[in-house]
């Protein structure tokens, strides 16, 4: 049996249709990023949990690891004006590193119950306090109890395919350049874990 990387990518990418905006705060320093690795983590309806997996390369990872708080936001695909705002959020949080400067102040926010910035132009969000984390070499998987949630707008959830197809070519090229060091960092962590 061989590892068919195309089949693996097709299967795993099918599990991540919704890009989410993740925000956090530590000692007054707010940051955020875009992720395709978030999900529900409990079947108990009165005690919801959320998971996110963040690579160790990202500043947001370090802030969540130390603060133990984050918010996970779904973005809107409709109506059309909300779709444009969602793309702005995607590009603002996904296009650069928080180590290079403030990424949050360009967005309308309010402090959540944990102090985490809540993106007011998101479709909805859940805010959580981390109860468990798992080191998985290049990333950390965080599981959080949901402490607040709100539907901010009506509309359909943004899917990664249509969003990516609507992004400017120049931004995608820059994203690819910025993503390369993160990928190399992940490979190094994985190699270190194997040795």
C-alpha positions as a printed Julia matrix, in Angstrom:
195×3 Matrix{Float64}:
   0.0    0.0    0.0
   1.4    3.42  -0.95
   0.6    6.9    0.24
  -1.33   8.68  -2.49
  -0.74  12.34  -1.56
  -3.39  13.6   -3.99
  -6.0   11.32  -2.45
  -4.95  12.38   1.05
  -5.15  16.08   0.14
  -8.54  15.62  -1.52
  -9.94  13.8    1.5
  -8.5   16.11   4.16
  -9.26  19.33   2.28
 -12.87  18.18   2.05
 -13.0   18.36   5.85
 -12.04  22.04   5.89
 -14.57  23.95   3.82
 -14.95  26.99   6.1
 -12.12  29.45   6.73
 -12.33  30.84  10.25
 -10.85  33.95  11.78
  -9.15  33.28  15.11
  -8.42  36.16  17.48
  -6.77  36.28  20.89
  -5.18  38.65  23.39
  -2.39  38.51  25.95
  -1.42  41.4   28.23
  -3.12  43.9   25.91
  -1.54  42.53  22.73
  -4.22  41.34  20.31
  -3.61  39.24  17.23
  -5.38  36.95  14.85
  -5.08  34.72  11.85
  -7.1   32.67   9.38
  -7.38  28.94   9.85
  -8.9   25.93   8.13
  -8.43  23.75  11.21
 -11.32  24.44  13.56
 -14.24  22.38  14.69
 -16.77  21.42  17.31
 -15.38  19.33  20.18
 -18.37  18.23  22.22
 -21.72  16.53  21.72
 -23.07  17.98  24.99
 -25.33  20.84  23.78
 -25.35  22.73  27.09
 -21.52  22.6   27.34
 -20.16  23.35  23.85
 -16.46  23.1   23.08
 -14.42  24.29  20.12
 -11.07  23.13  18.73
  -8.44  24.98  16.76
  -5.07  23.77  15.54
  -2.42  26.47  15.25
   1.09  26.08  13.89
   3.9   27.01  16.25
   5.27  29.42  13.66
   2.39  31.86  14.25
   2.31  34.58  16.9
  -1.35  33.76  17.53
  -0.25  30.26  18.58
   2.07  31.7   21.22
  -0.55  34.12  22.51
  -3.25  31.42  22.81
  -0.77  29.04  24.45
   0.02  31.6   27.15
  -3.34  33.37  27.55
  -5.6   30.34  27.19
  -8.3   32.35  25.37
  -9.45  32.8   21.8
 -12.46  33.51  19.62
 -13.26  31.57  16.46
 -15.34  33.48  13.89
 -17.24  32.26  10.85
 -17.3   34.74   7.98
 -20.25  35.61   5.75
 -20.66  34.8    2.06
 -23.93  36.7    1.71
 -25.19  39.34   1.24
 -22.74  40.68  -1.34
 -21.51  43.62   0.75
 -20.81  41.22   3.63
 -18.86  38.94   1.27
 -16.55  41.87   0.43
 -16.01  42.58   4.14
 -15.26  38.89   4.74
 -12.58  38.99   2.05
 -11.06  42.04   3.75
 -10.91  40.1    7.02
  -9.42  37.08   5.27
  -6.72  39.2    3.61
  -6.03  41.27   6.72
  -5.59  38.33   9.07
  -4.22  35.83   6.56
  -1.81  37.96   4.58
   0.89  38.82   7.08
   2.38  37.95  10.44
   1.36  39.65  13.66
   5.09  39.79  14.41
   5.3   42.45  11.68
   2.65  44.72  13.17
  -0.9   45.14  14.43
  -3.42  43.19  12.37
  -6.51  43.73  14.55
  -6.97  47.52  14.73
  -8.06  47.74  11.08
 -11.29  45.89  11.99
 -14.38  46.81  13.97
 -14.14  44.87  17.25
 -15.49  44.67  20.76
 -13.89  42.92  23.73
 -15.34  39.51  24.49
 -15.88  38.14  27.98
 -12.23  36.99  28.04
 -11.0   40.28  26.57
 -10.42  38.63  23.2
 -11.31  40.94  20.31
 -14.57  39.96  18.65
 -14.81  40.83  14.94
 -18.1   42.69  14.6
 -18.26  42.08  10.85
 -18.05  38.3   11.2
 -21.14  36.18  10.64
 -20.92  34.59  14.1
 -18.4   33.57  16.72
 -17.7   31.41  19.71
 -15.29  32.55  22.39
 -13.45  30.02  24.49
 -11.18  29.31  27.41
  -8.67  26.56  26.72
  -9.21  23.44  28.84
  -6.85  21.06  27.03
  -4.03  21.31  24.53
  -2.08  18.71  22.63
   1.37  19.27  21.18
   1.37  17.71  17.7
   4.93  18.52  16.64
   4.53  21.52  14.31
   1.19  22.61  15.8
  -0.81  22.67  18.99
  -4.39  21.49  19.11
  -6.4   23.62  21.55
  -9.74  22.53  23.02
 -11.76  25.27  24.7
 -14.99  25.53  26.64
 -17.25  28.0   24.86
 -17.9   30.9   27.24
 -19.71  33.22  24.8
 -21.3   32.99  21.36
 -23.29  35.32  19.16
 -24.85  35.45  15.71
 -23.77  38.88  14.48
 -25.32  38.9   10.97
 -27.66  36.89   8.81
 -26.28  35.15   5.75
 -24.54  32.07   4.46
 -21.16  30.89   5.71
 -18.12  31.7    3.59
 -16.55  28.65   1.96
 -12.85  28.53   1.16
 -13.25  27.73  -2.56
 -15.39  30.74  -3.52
 -13.38  33.0   -1.19
 -10.04  31.94  -2.67
 -11.43  32.37  -6.19
 -12.42  35.98  -5.42
  -9.09  37.08  -3.92
  -6.77  39.31  -5.96
  -3.99  37.45  -7.77
  -1.34  39.72  -6.21
  -2.55  38.92  -2.72
  -2.47  35.16  -3.4
   1.11  35.47  -4.69
   2.12  37.35  -1.54
   0.32  34.79   0.62
   2.24  31.98  -1.08
   5.54  33.78  -0.41
   4.61  34.4    3.24
   3.35  30.83   3.69
   6.66  29.26   2.6
   8.56  30.02   5.86
   5.63  28.64   7.89
   5.69  25.43   5.88
   9.47  25.1    6.3
   9.1   25.66  10.05
   6.46  22.92  10.21
   8.74  20.52   8.36
  11.59  21.23  10.8
   9.36  20.6   13.82
   8.2   17.33  12.28
  11.79  16.22  11.55
  12.87  17.08  15.1
  10.04  14.98  16.49
  11.15  11.98  14.43
  14.81  12.17  15.48
